[in-house]
JSON list of C-alpha atoms in Angstrom, two decimals:
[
{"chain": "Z", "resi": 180, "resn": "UNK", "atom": "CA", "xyz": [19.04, 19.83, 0.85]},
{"chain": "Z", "resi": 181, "resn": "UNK", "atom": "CA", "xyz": [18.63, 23.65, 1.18]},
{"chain": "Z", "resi": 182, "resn": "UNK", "atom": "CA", "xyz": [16.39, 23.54, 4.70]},
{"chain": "Z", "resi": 183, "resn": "UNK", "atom": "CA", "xyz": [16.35, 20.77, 7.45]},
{"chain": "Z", "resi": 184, "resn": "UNK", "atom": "CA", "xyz": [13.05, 19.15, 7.86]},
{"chain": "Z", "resi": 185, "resn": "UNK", "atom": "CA", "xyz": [11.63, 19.01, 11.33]},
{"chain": "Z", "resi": 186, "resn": "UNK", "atom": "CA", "xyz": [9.10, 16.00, 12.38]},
{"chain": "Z", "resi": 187, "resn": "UNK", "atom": "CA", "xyz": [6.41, 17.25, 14.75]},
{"chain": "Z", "resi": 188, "resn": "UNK", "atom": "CA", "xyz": [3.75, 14.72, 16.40]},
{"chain": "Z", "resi": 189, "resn": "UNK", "atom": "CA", "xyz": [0.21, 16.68, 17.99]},
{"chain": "Z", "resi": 190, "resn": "UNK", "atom": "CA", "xyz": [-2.22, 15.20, 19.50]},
{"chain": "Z", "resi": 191, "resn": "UNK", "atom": "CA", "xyz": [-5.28, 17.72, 18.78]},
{"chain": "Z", "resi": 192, "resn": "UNK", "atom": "CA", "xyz": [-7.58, 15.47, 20.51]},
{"chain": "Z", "resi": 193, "resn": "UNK", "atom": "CA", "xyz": [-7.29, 12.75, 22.99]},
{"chain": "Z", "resi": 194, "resn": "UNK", "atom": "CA", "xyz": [-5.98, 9.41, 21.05]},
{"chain": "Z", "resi": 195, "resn": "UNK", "atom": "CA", "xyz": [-5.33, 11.28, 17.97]},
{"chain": "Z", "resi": 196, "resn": "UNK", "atom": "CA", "xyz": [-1.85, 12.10, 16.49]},
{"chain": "Z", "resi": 197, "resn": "UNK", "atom": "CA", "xyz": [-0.89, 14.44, 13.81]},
{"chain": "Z", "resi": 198, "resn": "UNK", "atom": "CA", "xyz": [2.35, 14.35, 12.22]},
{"chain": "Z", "resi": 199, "resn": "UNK", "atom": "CA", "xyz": [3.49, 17.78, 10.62]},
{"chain": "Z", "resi": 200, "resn": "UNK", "atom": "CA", "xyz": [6.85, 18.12, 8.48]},
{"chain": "Z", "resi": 201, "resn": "UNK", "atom": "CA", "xyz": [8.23, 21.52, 8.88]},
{"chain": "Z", "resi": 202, "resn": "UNK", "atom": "CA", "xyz": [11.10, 23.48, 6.92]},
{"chain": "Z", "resi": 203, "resn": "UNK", "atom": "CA", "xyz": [13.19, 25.16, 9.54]},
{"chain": "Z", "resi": 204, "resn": "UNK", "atom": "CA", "xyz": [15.72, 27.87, 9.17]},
{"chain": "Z", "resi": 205, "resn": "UNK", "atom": "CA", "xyz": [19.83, 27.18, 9.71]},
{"chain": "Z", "resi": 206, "resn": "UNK", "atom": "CA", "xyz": [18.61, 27.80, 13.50]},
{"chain": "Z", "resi": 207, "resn": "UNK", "atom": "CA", "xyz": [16.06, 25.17, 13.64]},
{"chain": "Z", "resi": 208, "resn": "UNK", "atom": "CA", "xyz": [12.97, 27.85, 14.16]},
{"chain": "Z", "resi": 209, "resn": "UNK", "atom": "CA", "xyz": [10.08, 26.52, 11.61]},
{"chain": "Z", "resi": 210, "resn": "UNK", "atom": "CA", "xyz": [9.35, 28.36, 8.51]},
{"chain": "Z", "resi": 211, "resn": "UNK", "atom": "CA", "xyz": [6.79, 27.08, 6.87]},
{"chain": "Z", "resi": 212, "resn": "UNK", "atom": "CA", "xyz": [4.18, 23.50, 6.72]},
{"chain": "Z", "resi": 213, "resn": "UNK", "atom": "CA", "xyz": [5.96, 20.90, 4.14]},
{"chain": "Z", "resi": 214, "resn": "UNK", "atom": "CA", "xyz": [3.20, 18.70, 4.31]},
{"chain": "Z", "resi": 215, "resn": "UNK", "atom": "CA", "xyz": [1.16, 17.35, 7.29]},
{"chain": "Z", "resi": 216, "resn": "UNK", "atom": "CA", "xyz": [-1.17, 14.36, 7.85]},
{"chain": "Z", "resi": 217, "resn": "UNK", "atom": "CA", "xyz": [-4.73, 13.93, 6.56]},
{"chain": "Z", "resi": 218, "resn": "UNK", "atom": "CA", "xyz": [-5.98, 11.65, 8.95]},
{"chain": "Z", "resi": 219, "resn": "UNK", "atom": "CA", "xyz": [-5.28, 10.97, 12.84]},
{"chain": "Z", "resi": 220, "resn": "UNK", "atom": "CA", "xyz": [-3.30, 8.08, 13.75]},
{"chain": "Z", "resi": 221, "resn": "UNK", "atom": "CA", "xyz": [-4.59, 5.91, 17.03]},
{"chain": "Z", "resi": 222, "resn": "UNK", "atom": "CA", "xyz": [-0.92, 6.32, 18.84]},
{"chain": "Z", "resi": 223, "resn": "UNK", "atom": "CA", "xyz": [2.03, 8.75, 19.04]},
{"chain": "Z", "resi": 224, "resn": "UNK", "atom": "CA", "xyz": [3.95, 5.76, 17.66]},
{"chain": "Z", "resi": 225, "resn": "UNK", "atom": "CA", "xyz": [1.52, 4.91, 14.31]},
{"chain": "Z", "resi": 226, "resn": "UNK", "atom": "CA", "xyz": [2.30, 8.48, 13.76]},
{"chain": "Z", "resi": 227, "resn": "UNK", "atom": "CA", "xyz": [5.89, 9.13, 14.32]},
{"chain": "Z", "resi": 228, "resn": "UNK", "atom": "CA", "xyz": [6.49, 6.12, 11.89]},
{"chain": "Z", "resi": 229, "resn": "UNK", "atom": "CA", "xyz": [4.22, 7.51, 9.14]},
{"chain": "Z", "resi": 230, "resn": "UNK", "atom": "CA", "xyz": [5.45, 11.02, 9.59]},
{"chain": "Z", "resi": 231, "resn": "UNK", "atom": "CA", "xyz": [9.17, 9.61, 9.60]},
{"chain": "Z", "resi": 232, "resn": "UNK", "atom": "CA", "xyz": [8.14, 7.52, 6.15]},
{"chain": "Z", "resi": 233, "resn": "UNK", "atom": "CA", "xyz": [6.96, 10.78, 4.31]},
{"chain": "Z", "resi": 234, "resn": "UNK", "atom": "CA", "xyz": [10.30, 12.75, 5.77]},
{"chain": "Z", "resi": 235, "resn": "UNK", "atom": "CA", "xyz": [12.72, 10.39, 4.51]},
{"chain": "Z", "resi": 236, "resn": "UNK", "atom": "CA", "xyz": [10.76, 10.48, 1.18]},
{"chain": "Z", "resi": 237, "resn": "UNK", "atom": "CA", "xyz": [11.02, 14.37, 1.15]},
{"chain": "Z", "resi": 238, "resn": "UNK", "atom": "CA", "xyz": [14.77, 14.08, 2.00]},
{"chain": "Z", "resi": 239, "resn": "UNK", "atom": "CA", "xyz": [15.41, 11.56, -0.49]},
{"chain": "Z", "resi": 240, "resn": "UNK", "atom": "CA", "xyz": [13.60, 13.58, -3.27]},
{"chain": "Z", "resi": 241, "resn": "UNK", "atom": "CA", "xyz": [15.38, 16.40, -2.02]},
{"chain": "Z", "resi": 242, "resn": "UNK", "atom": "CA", "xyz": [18.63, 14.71, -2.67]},
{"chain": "Z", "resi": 243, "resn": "UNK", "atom": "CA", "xyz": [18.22, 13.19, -6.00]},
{"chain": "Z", "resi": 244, "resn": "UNK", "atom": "CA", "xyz": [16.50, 16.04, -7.66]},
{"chain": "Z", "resi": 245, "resn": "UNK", "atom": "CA", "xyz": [20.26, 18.00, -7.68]},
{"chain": "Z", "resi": 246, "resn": "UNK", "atom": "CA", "xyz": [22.18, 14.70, -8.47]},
{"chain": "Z", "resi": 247, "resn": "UNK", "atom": "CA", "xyz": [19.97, 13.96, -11.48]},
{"chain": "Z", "resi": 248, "resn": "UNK", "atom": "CA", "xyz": [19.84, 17.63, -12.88]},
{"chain": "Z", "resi": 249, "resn": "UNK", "atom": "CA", "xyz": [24.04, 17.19, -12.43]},
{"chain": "Z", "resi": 250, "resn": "UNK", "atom": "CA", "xyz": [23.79, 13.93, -14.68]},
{"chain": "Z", "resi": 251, "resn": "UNK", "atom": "CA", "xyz": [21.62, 15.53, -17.50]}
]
């Protein structure tokens, strides 16, 4: 992967949680929005497990895009 991914949980209004998937810099300072959540979830934990779903999607796609242009 070129970039860590950060996992960031808001809560922009009282009893609703926003995950946001950031691509940091070699010093961990965010660079720019991957992708972030449509909808609120009801707890910090309903989000932190969605958010951490879609990041180890992103990493995974991350790591077998290189591995499968290798193979070709």
């Amino acid at each position: 992967m070129k970039n860590p991914i950060k996992l960031v949980i808001d809560e922009p209004a009282p009893g609703s949680f926003i995950w946001t998937l950031l691509e940091t810099d070699a010093g961990g300072a965010p660079r720019k929005v991957l992708r972030s959540a449509e909808y609120g979830a009801d707890t910090y934990e309903a989000a932190l497990a969605a958010g951490t779903r879609i990041m180890d999607a992103e990493i995974r796609k991350n790591v077998e895009a290189p591995a499968q242009r290798n193979n070709s």
